[in-house]
């Protein structure tokens, strides 16, 4: 944002309820939840001008404000008030004394960290603001992207009396409980790479067996560590392969102008001299994508709060069974719930609940179910976004519609 635009945004903090669903003494504890308002374009409560409420997701709100131009682009036309609300446990909206270390300390304190509590937070703030602004007649549209898009659609279903409609962008609400095949995400990753460059696709496809062949030799891991300039000696070939799979997925997910990361990766791979061996070509793709660095693959990095928070969310309720079973560009690496459960138990001491999302929000037979009781939801997707494989891609009714761009990627 330019300086004059950022001046239009005013930050507030709401005294939020810790636990909306229980009546134990500790449930009544509160924390400061951040929200931001832009009233520059609002035509006011007297004219029942609308409110566009952006539902924060798995990141601090400030980062979203820098990239979410959609709301400001449309606020003038609709004469809308813009409200942006930060998700609990991210950014400055930390319960339990505002200490991230305490709040994220164990499963007992993390128990208040879930989507149902989050959308209840949003409902409480929106109702409070409508009362404060005497804007009871101002219609509310909730908006979100990716996980935030899931929250927006679920909010409309759970709180139809608070929001008249929802825009759910890049919202993979069907990537739960095996509704979507676990291969969906990486199938699109493969398609994006193959459409970008057939030779790049072939190189990646052939690289896995070469990596395994080198790793099987007595000094194989040492050779791979040297080839890929790892920050620490590899103790397992899976560290390298997981790094590459993740890199390819990330590049495809965010493959948009002006950088087009898949084009960058493939430019490095295809641009290597003809005599270059296959692993050096793959490493050239790593360098092209990551930039020049002293080392790669297993650097000791500070783990972002998004990674920390999302790890808990996916280990508790948002169990997305994403795997690779039959994919021409990747080796099989299927999602196994038993292994995932063991991993989550090792981290938090509690198992995930893989069926809770579909129990609480629905998902099965979505066209039949939502056609009966849902309304006023727009599901938007870019079909080159790997998560679109778990999105709603067809119209459900006259007011629950799906829009997509063939070459679009993930929100925003």
Short mmCIF file of C-alpha atoms in Angstrom, two decimals:
data_model
loop_
_atom_site.label_atom_id
_atom_site.label_comp_id
_atom_site.label_asym_id
_atom_site.label_seq_id
_atom_site.Cartn_x
_atom_site.Cartn_y
_atom_site.Cartn_z
CA UNK A 1 0.00 0.00 0.00
CA UNK A 2 1.08 3.56 -0.58
CA UNK A 3 1.27 5.83 2.45
CA UNK A 4 -2.02 7.58 1.72
CA UNK A 5 -3.83 4.26 1.26
CA UNK A 6 -2.43 2.77 4.47
CA UNK A 7 -3.69 5.83 6.34
CA UNK A 8 -7.22 4.68 5.51
CA UNK A 9 -6.78 1.60 7.70
CA UNK A 10 -7.38 1.90 11.43
CA UNK A 11 -6.46 -0.86 13.87
CA UNK A 12 -8.62 -1.91 16.82
CA UNK A 13 -8.65 -4.67 19.42
CA UNK A 14 -11.73 -6.51 20.61
CA UNK A 15 -12.04 -8.14 24.03
CA UNK A 16 -12.75 -11.61 22.68
CA UNK A 17 -14.19 -14.61 24.51
CA UNK A 18 -11.75 -17.49 24.90
CA UNK A 19 -14.27 -20.32 24.65
CA UNK A 20 -17.61 -19.76 22.94
CA UNK A 21 -18.97 -23.26 23.51
CA UNK A 22 -18.50 -24.07 27.19
CA UNK A 23 -19.49 -22.50 30.49
CA UNK A 24 -16.56 -23.43 32.68
CA UNK A 25 -14.95 -20.57 34.60
CA UNK A 26 -11.95 -20.50 32.27
CA UNK A 27 -14.26 -20.26 29.25
CA UNK A 28 -15.06 -16.69 30.22
CA UNK A 29 -11.44 -15.59 29.94
CA UNK A 30 -10.79 -13.03 27.23
CA UNK A 31 -7.98 -11.97 24.91
CA UNK A 32 -7.33 -9.04 22.62
CA UNK A 33 -8.27 -9.85 19.03
CA UNK A 34 -7.02 -7.55 16.31
CA UNK A 35 -9.22 -6.15 13.58
CA UNK A 36 -8.74 -3.39 11.04
CA UNK A 37 -11.33 -1.07 9.49
CA UNK A 38 -11.29 1.00 6.31
CA UNK A 39 -14.29 3.35 6.25
CA UNK A 40 -13.09 5.52 3.36
CA UNK A 41 -15.69 4.22 0.91
CA UNK A 42 -18.57 3.49 3.29
CA UNK A 43 -21.84 5.26 2.59
CA UNK A 44 -22.90 4.85 6.19
CA UNK A 45 -25.41 3.02 8.33
CA UNK A 46 -28.23 5.43 7.45
CA UNK A 47 -28.07 4.22 3.85
CA UNK A 48 -27.69 0.57 4.88
CA UNK A 49 -24.38 0.46 3.02
CA UNK A 50 -22.79 -3.00 3.02
CA UNK A 51 -19.97 -4.38 5.11
CA UNK A 52 -17.30 -6.57 3.52
CA UNK A 53 -15.63 -8.66 6.22
CA UNK A 54 -12.33 -10.36 5.44
CA UNK A 55 -11.79 -13.45 7.59
CA UNK A 56 -8.14 -13.88 8.48
CA UNK A 57 -6.55 -17.29 8.07
CA UNK A 58 -3.33 -19.00 9.15
CA UNK A 59 -1.10 -15.93 9.23
CA UNK A 60 -0.77 -12.52 10.88
CA UNK A 61 -3.32 -10.05 9.52
CA UNK A 62 -0.73 -7.44 8.56
CA UNK A 63 0.66 -9.67 5.84
CA UNK A 64 -2.79 -10.08 4.32
CA UNK A 65 -3.43 -6.34 4.31
CA UNK A 66 -0.45 -5.86 2.03
CA UNK A 67 -1.75 -8.21 -0.66
CA UNK A 68 -5.56 -8.26 -0.45
CA UNK A 69 -6.44 -5.57 -2.96
CA UNK A 70 -9.73 -7.15 -4.00
CA UNK A 71 -11.71 -5.50 -1.22
CA UNK A 72 -10.38 -1.99 -1.78
CA UNK A 73 -10.77 -2.45 -5.54
CA UNK A 74 -14.49 -3.05 -5.08
CA UNK A 75 -15.31 -0.99 -1.99
CA UNK A 76 -15.92 2.24 -3.91
CA UNK A 77 -18.46 0.65 -6.26
CA UNK A 78 -20.43 -0.90 -3.41
CA UNK A 79 -19.81 2.00 -1.00
CA UNK A 80 -18.78 -0.62 1.52
CA UNK A 81 -17.17 -0.63 4.93
CA UNK A 82 -14.13 -2.91 4.96
CA UNK A 83 -13.41 -5.00 8.05
CA UNK A 84 -10.42 -7.33 8.37
CA UNK A 85 -10.30 -9.71 11.35
CA UNK A 86 -7.25 -11.63 12.52
CA UNK A 87 -7.54 -15.36 13.27
CA UNK A 88 -7.03 -16.37 16.89
CA UNK A 89 -3.55 -17.69 17.74
CA UNK A 90 -1.94 -15.77 14.85
CA UNK A 91 -0.30 -12.36 14.73
CA UNK A 92 -1.27 -10.26 17.74
CA UNK A 93 -4.44 -12.20 18.57
CA UNK A 94 -2.93 -14.58 21.10
CA UNK A 95 -5.10 -15.97 23.92
CA UNK A 96 -3.96 -16.92 27.39
CA UNK A 97 -1.96 -13.87 28.34
CA UNK A 98 -0.73 -12.94 24.86
CA UNK A 99 2.28 -15.23 25.22
CA UNK A 100 2.75 -17.30 22.08
CA UNK A 101 4.91 -19.76 24.00
CA UNK A 102 2.18 -20.34 26.58
CA UNK A 103 -0.69 -20.38 24.08
CA UNK A 104 1.04 -22.90 21.83
CA UNK A 105 2.62 -24.80 24.69
CA UNK A 106 0.56 -27.99 24.78
CA UNK A 107 -2.69 -29.59 23.71
CA UNK A 108 -4.53 -28.16 26.71
CA UNK A 109 -3.90 -24.56 25.68
CA UNK A 110 -4.14 -25.41 21.98
CA UNK A 111 -7.59 -26.88 22.55
CA UNK A 112 -9.13 -23.45 22.00
CA UNK A 113 -7.42 -23.21 18.60
CA UNK A 114 -9.88 -24.45 15.99
CA UNK A 115 -12.06 -23.26 13.14
CA UNK A 116 -15.32 -23.33 15.08
CA UNK A 117 -13.92 -20.98 17.72
CA UNK A 118 -12.48 -18.79 14.96
CA UNK A 119 -15.73 -18.26 13.08
CA UNK A 120 -17.52 -17.67 16.39
CA UNK A 121 -14.92 -14.94 17.03
CA UNK A 122 -15.76 -13.39 13.67
CA UNK A 123 -19.49 -13.53 14.38
CA UNK A 124 -19.05 -11.84 17.75
CA UNK A 125 -16.95 -9.02 16.30
CA UNK A 126 -19.28 -8.43 13.34
CA UNK A 127 -22.34 -8.29 15.61
CA UNK A 128 -20.49 -5.93 17.96
CA UNK A 129 -19.49 -3.62 15.10
CA UNK A 130 -23.00 -3.51 13.66
CA UNK A 131 -24.33 -2.49 17.07
CA UNK A 132 -21.55 0.03 17.65
CA UNK A 133 -22.05 1.62 14.23
CA UNK A 134 -25.85 1.35 14.42
CA UNK A 135 -25.59 -0.59 11.19
CA UNK A 136 -28.07 -3.40 11.91
CA UNK A 137 -29.52 -2.99 8.40
CA UNK A 138 -26.16 -3.11 6.64
CA UNK A 139 -25.75 -6.49 4.89
CA UNK A 140 -22.51 -8.36 5.57
CA UNK A 141 -20.55 -10.35 3.01
CA UNK A 142 -17.72 -12.50 4.41
CA UNK A 143 -14.67 -13.06 2.24
CA UNK A 144 -11.67 -15.34 2.53
CA UNK A 145 -9.08 -17.25 0.56
CA UNK A 146 -7.69 -20.78 0.89
CA UNK A 147 -8.28 -21.77 4.54
CA UNK A 148 -9.93 -18.37 4.94
CA UNK A 149 -12.18 -19.29 2.02
CA UNK A 150 -13.22 -22.43 3.85
CA UNK A 151 -13.99 -20.29 6.89
CA UNK A 152 -16.07 -17.90 4.76
CA UNK A 153 -18.23 -20.69 3.32
CA UNK A 154 -18.62 -22.36 6.70
CA UNK A 155 -19.46 -19.01 8.30
CA UNK A 156 -22.32 -18.49 5.84
CA UNK A 157 -23.65 -21.97 6.67
CA UNK A 158 -23.30 -21.62 10.45
CA UNK A 159 -24.20 -17.93 10.83
CA UNK A 160 -26.68 -17.08 8.04
CA UNK A 161 -28.28 -14.49 10.35
CA UNK A 162 -24.97 -12.60 10.54
CA UNK A 163 -23.72 -12.72 6.94
CA UNK A 164 -26.04 -12.53 3.95
CA UNK A 165 -23.42 -14.06 1.67
CA UNK A 166 -19.86 -15.34 1.27
CA UNK A 167 -17.07 -15.28 -1.28
CA UNK A 168 -14.91 -18.37 -0.78
CA UNK A 169 -11.80 -18.20 -2.94
CA UNK A 170 -9.51 -21.21 -3.41
CA UNK A 171 -11.42 -23.03 -0.68
CA UNK A 172 -10.74 -26.81 -0.72
CA UNK A 173 -13.72 -27.71 1.47
CA UNK A 174 -13.96 -31.13 -0.21
CA UNK A 175 -10.36 -32.19 0.58
CA UNK A 176 -11.47 -33.98 3.75
CA UNK A 177 -12.47 -37.50 4.69
CA UNK A 178 -11.51 -38.92 1.26
CA UNK A 179 -14.20 -36.96 -0.62
CA UNK A 180 -11.44 -35.84 -2.97
CA UNK A 181 -8.87 -38.45 -4.08
CA UNK A 182 -5.64 -37.91 -2.19
CA UNK A 183 -3.80 -37.60 -5.53
CA UNK A 184 -5.73 -34.46 -6.48
CA UNK A 185 -3.19 -31.86 -5.41
CA UNK A 186 -0.10 -33.39 -7.00
CA UNK A 187 -1.98 -34.37 -10.15
CA UNK A 188 -2.42 -30.68 -10.86
CA UNK A 189 1.21 -29.97 -9.91
CA UNK A 190 2.26 -32.52 -12.53
CA UNK A 191 -0.03 -31.03 -15.17
CA UNK A 192 1.31 -27.52 -14.54
CA UNK A 193 4.92 -28.65 -14.94
CA UNK A 194 4.18 -30.72 -18.02
CA UNK A 195 2.28 -27.88 -19.69
CA UNK A 196 5.17 -25.54 -18.91
CA UNK A 197 7.93 -27.79 -20.29
CA UNK A 198 7.85 -31.41 -21.42
CA UNK A 199 11.62 -31.75 -21.03
CA UNK A 200 11.51 -30.31 -17.52
CA UNK A 201 8.71 -32.72 -16.61
CA UNK A 202 10.70 -35.66 -18.00
CA UNK A 203 13.83 -34.63 -16.10
CA UNK A 204 11.95 -34.45 -12.80
CA UNK A 205 10.21 -37.74 -13.54
CA UNK A 206 13.51 -39.52 -14.20
CA UNK A 207 15.40 -37.88 -11.34
CA UNK A 208 13.84 -39.92 -8.53
CA UNK A 209 15.29 -43.26 -9.63
CA UNK A 210 18.68 -41.61 -10.10
CA UNK A 211 18.51 -40.15 -6.59
CA UNK A 212 17.64 -43.60 -5.21
CA UNK A 213 20.44 -45.23 -7.19
CA UNK A 214 23.04 -42.80 -5.87
CA UNK A 215 21.67 -43.04 -2.31
CA UNK A 216 21.98 -46.84 -2.35
CA UNK A 217 25.77 -46.67 -2.72
CA UNK A 218 28.05 -46.70 0.35
CA UNK A 219 28.89 -43.00 0.05
CA UNK A 220 25.64 -42.10 -1.72
CA UNK A 221 24.24 -39.69 0.85
CA UNK A 222 27.56 -37.88 0.95
CA UNK A 223 27.48 -37.53 -2.85
CA UNK A 224 23.92 -36.21 -2.77
CA UNK A 225 24.82 -33.78 0.02
CA UNK A 226 27.62 -32.40 -2.14
CA UNK A 227 25.56 -32.29 -5.34
CA UNK A 228 22.71 -30.38 -3.69
CA UNK A 229 24.94 -28.27 -1.40
CA UNK A 230 22.98 -29.30 1.66
CA UNK A 231 23.44 -27.25 4.80
CA UNK A 232 24.01 -30.39 6.81
CA UNK A 233 25.00 -33.89 5.66
CA UNK A 234 21.95 -35.88 4.61
CA UNK A 235 21.06 -38.67 7.02
CA UNK A 236 18.22 -39.92 4.83
CA UNK A 237 17.39 -39.72 1.15
CA UNK A 238 13.82 -38.85 2.11
CA UNK A 239 14.93 -35.46 3.43
CA UNK A 240 16.10 -34.52 -0.05
CA UNK A 241 13.12 -36.02 -1.85
CA UNK A 242 10.60 -34.39 0.49
CA UNK A 243 12.32 -31.06 -0.04
CA UNK A 244 12.06 -31.38 -3.82
CA UNK A 245 8.44 -32.56 -3.77
CA UNK A 246 7.51 -29.64 -1.53
CA UNK A 247 9.38 -27.18 -3.75
CA UNK A 248 7.63 -28.37 -6.90
CA UNK A 249 4.25 -28.18 -5.17
CA UNK A 250 4.88 -24.69 -3.85
CA UNK A 251 6.05 -23.49 -7.26
CA UNK A 252 2.89 -24.81 -8.94
CA UNK A 253 0.59 -23.45 -6.25
CA UNK A 254 1.92 -19.92 -6.60
CA UNK A 255 2.61 -20.02 -10.33
CA UNK A 256 1.47 -16.54 -11.30
CA UNK A 257 2.88 -13.35 -12.81
CA UNK A 258 5.21 -11.69 -12.72
CA UNK A 259 7.56 -14.44 -11.50
CA UNK A 260 5.91 -17.67 -12.68
CA UNK A 261 7.97 -19.91 -10.36
CA UNK A 262 7.36 -23.10 -12.39
CA UNK A 263 8.85 -21.35 -15.40
CA UNK A 264 11.80 -20.34 -13.22
CA UNK A 265 12.36 -23.90 -11.96
CA UNK A 266 12.08 -25.34 -15.46
CA UNK A 267 14.26 -22.57 -16.84
CA UNK A 268 17.02 -23.71 -14.50
CA UNK A 269 16.54 -27.37 -15.37
CA UNK A 270 16.22 -26.90 -19.13
CA UNK A 271 18.88 -24.21 -19.27
CA UNK A 272 21.66 -26.45 -18.00
CA UNK A 273 24.27 -27.40 -20.63
CA UNK A 274 23.36 -30.54 -22.65
CA UNK A 275 26.12 -32.63 -21.08
CA UNK A 276 24.90 -31.87 -17.53
CA UNK A 277 23.84 -34.97 -15.61
CA UNK A 278 20.28 -35.26 -14.38
CA UNK A 279 20.94 -34.43 -10.72
CA UNK A 280 22.90 -31.32 -11.61
CA UNK A 281 19.96 -30.26 -13.78
CA UNK A 282 17.58 -30.70 -10.87
CA UNK A 283 19.93 -28.73 -8.63
CA UNK A 284 20.04 -25.97 -11.26
CA UNK A 285 16.26 -25.79 -10.88
CA UNK A 286 16.63 -25.48 -7.11
CA UNK A 287 19.11 -22.62 -7.46
CA UNK A 288 16.95 -20.87 -10.05
CA UNK A 289 13.94 -21.03 -7.72
CA UNK A 290 15.62 -20.42 -4.37
CA UNK A 291 18.33 -18.04 -5.55
CA UNK A 292 22.04 -18.18 -4.81
CA UNK A 293 22.69 -19.39 -1.29
CA UNK A 294 25.50 -20.91 0.73
CA UNK A 295 23.48 -24.09 1.13
CA UNK A 296 20.10 -25.69 0.48
CA UNK A 297 17.65 -28.43 1.51
CA UNK A 298 18.06 -28.75 5.29
CA UNK A 299 18.91 -25.29 6.53
CA UNK A 300 18.21 -24.54 10.17
CA UNK A 301 15.53 -21.91 9.77
CA UNK A 302 13.22 -20.17 12.18
CA UNK A 303 9.86 -21.91 11.84
CA UNK A 304 7.15 -19.41 10.95
CA UNK A 305 4.12 -18.99 13.16
CA UNK A 306 2.02 -20.08 10.18
CA UNK A 307 3.88 -23.40 10.09
CA UNK A 308 3.56 -23.87 13.85
CA UNK A 309 -0.13 -22.99 13.93
CA UNK A 310 -1.12 -24.89 10.80
CA UNK A 311 0.68 -27.99 12.05
CA UNK A 312 -1.63 -28.05 15.07
CA UNK A 313 -4.73 -27.29 13.01
CA UNK A 314 -4.04 -30.13 10.59
CA UNK A 315 -3.11 -32.46 13.44
CA UNK A 316 -6.39 -31.80 15.23
CA UNK A 317 -9.40 -31.14 12.98
CA UNK A 318 -8.25 -30.07 9.48
CA UNK A 319 -6.93 -33.46 8.39
CA UNK A 320 -6.29 -33.09 4.65
CA UNK A 321 -5.39 -36.54 3.26
CA UNK A 322 -2.97 -35.40 0.58
CA UNK A 323 -0.71 -38.03 -0.92
CA UNK A 324 0.76 -39.46 -4.10
CA UNK A 325 -0.33 -42.89 -5.28
CA UNK A 326 -0.38 -42.92 -9.08
CA UNK A 327 1.39 -39.93 -10.55
CA UNK A 328 3.68 -39.94 -13.60
CA UNK A 329 6.03 -37.21 -12.29
CA UNK A 330 6.42 -38.38 -8.68
CA UNK A 331 7.19 -41.57 -6.83
CA UNK A 332 4.36 -43.06 -4.76
CA UNK A 333 4.03 -41.49 -1.33
CA UNK A 334 0.50 -42.25 -0.14
CA UNK A 335 -1.19 -40.60 2.82
CA UNK A 336 -1.63 -43.15 5.59
CA UNK A 337 -3.85 -42.05 8.43
CA UNK A 338 -2.17 -44.42 10.90
CA UNK A 339 1.25 -42.90 10.23
CA UNK A 340 -0.14 -39.38 10.39
CA UNK A 341 -1.88 -40.16 13.68
CA UNK A 342 1.35 -41.50 15.17
CA UNK A 343 3.19 -38.35 14.09
CA UNK A 344 0.55 -36.04 15.59
CA UNK A 345 0.54 -38.03 18.83
CA UNK A 346 4.31 -37.65 19.04
CA UNK A 347 3.96 -33.88 18.73
CA UNK A 348 0.91 -33.16 20.87
CA UNK A 349 -0.06 -36.30 22.74
CA UNK A 350 -3.50 -36.36 21.12
CA UNK A 351 -4.75 -37.96 17.89
CA UNK A 352 -6.35 -36.08 14.98
CA UNK A 353 -10.10 -36.22 14.33
CA UNK A 354 -10.21 -36.96 10.58
CA UNK A 355 -14.02 -37.06 10.33
CA UNK A 356 -14.86 -33.96 12.35
CA UNK A 357 -14.88 -31.41 9.52
CA UNK A 358 -17.44 -33.37 7.53
CA UNK A 359 -19.46 -34.03 10.69
CA UNK A 360 -19.56 -30.37 11.74
CA UNK A 361 -19.64 -28.57 8.39
CA UNK A 362 -20.66 -31.25 5.89
CA UNK A 363 -19.01 -32.17 2.61
CA UNK A 364 -20.50 -35.43 1.42
CA UNK A 365 -23.24 -35.09 -1.22
CA UNK A 366 -22.58 -31.38 -1.11
CA UNK A 367 -24.68 -30.54 -4.15
CA UNK A 368 -27.73 -32.33 -2.78
CA UNK A 369 -27.30 -30.98 0.75
CA UNK A 370 -26.47 -27.35 -0.02
CA UNK A 371 -29.16 -27.18 -2.66
CA UNK A 372 -31.67 -27.82 0.13
CA UNK A 373 -30.54 -25.32 2.73
CA UNK A 374 -27.58 -23.22 1.56
CA UNK A 375 -27.57 -19.96 -0.38
CA UNK A 376 -25.50 -16.95 -1.41
CA UNK A 377 -22.03 -18.47 -1.64
CA UNK A 378 -19.58 -17.88 -4.47
CA UNK A 379 -16.81 -20.45 -4.79
CA UNK A 380 -13.98 -19.09 -6.95
CA UNK A 381 -11.00 -21.13 -8.10
CA UNK A 382 -8.05 -21.00 -10.43
CA UNK A 383 -7.80 -24.39 -12.08
CA UNK A 384 -4.00 -24.34 -11.97
CA UNK A 385 -4.17 -24.09 -8.20
CA UNK A 386 -3.49 -27.63 -6.93
CA UNK A 387 -6.00 -27.06 -4.12
CA UNK A 388 -8.76 -26.53 -6.69
CA UNK A 389 -8.91 -30.34 -6.83
CA UNK A 390 -10.73 -30.12 -3.49
CA UNK A 391 -12.85 -27.11 -4.38
CA UNK A 392 -16.44 -26.66 -5.51
CA UNK A 393 -16.17 -26.35 -9.29
CA UNK A 394 -19.79 -26.62 -10.43
CA UNK A 395 -22.87 -24.55 -9.65
CA UNK A 396 -25.01 -26.01 -6.89
CA UNK A 397 -28.01 -23.69 -7.19
CA UNK A 398 -28.92 -20.28 -8.54
CA UNK A 399 -27.29 -18.63 -5.53
CA UNK A 400 -24.46 -21.09 -4.78
CA UNK A 401 -22.26 -20.67 -7.79
CA UNK A 402 -18.79 -21.73 -8.88
CA UNK A 403 -16.59 -19.47 -10.97
CA UNK A 404 -13.11 -20.30 -12.18
CA UNK A 405 -10.27 -19.16 -14.37
CA UNK A 406 -8.59 -21.84 -16.46
CA UNK A 407 -5.08 -20.50 -15.90
CA UNK A 408 -5.63 -19.07 -12.42
CA UNK A 409 -3.70 -20.10 -9.34
CA UNK A 410 -4.31 -19.92 -5.60
CA UNK A 411 -5.81 -16.90 -3.83
CA UNK A 412 -4.95 -14.07 -3.70
#
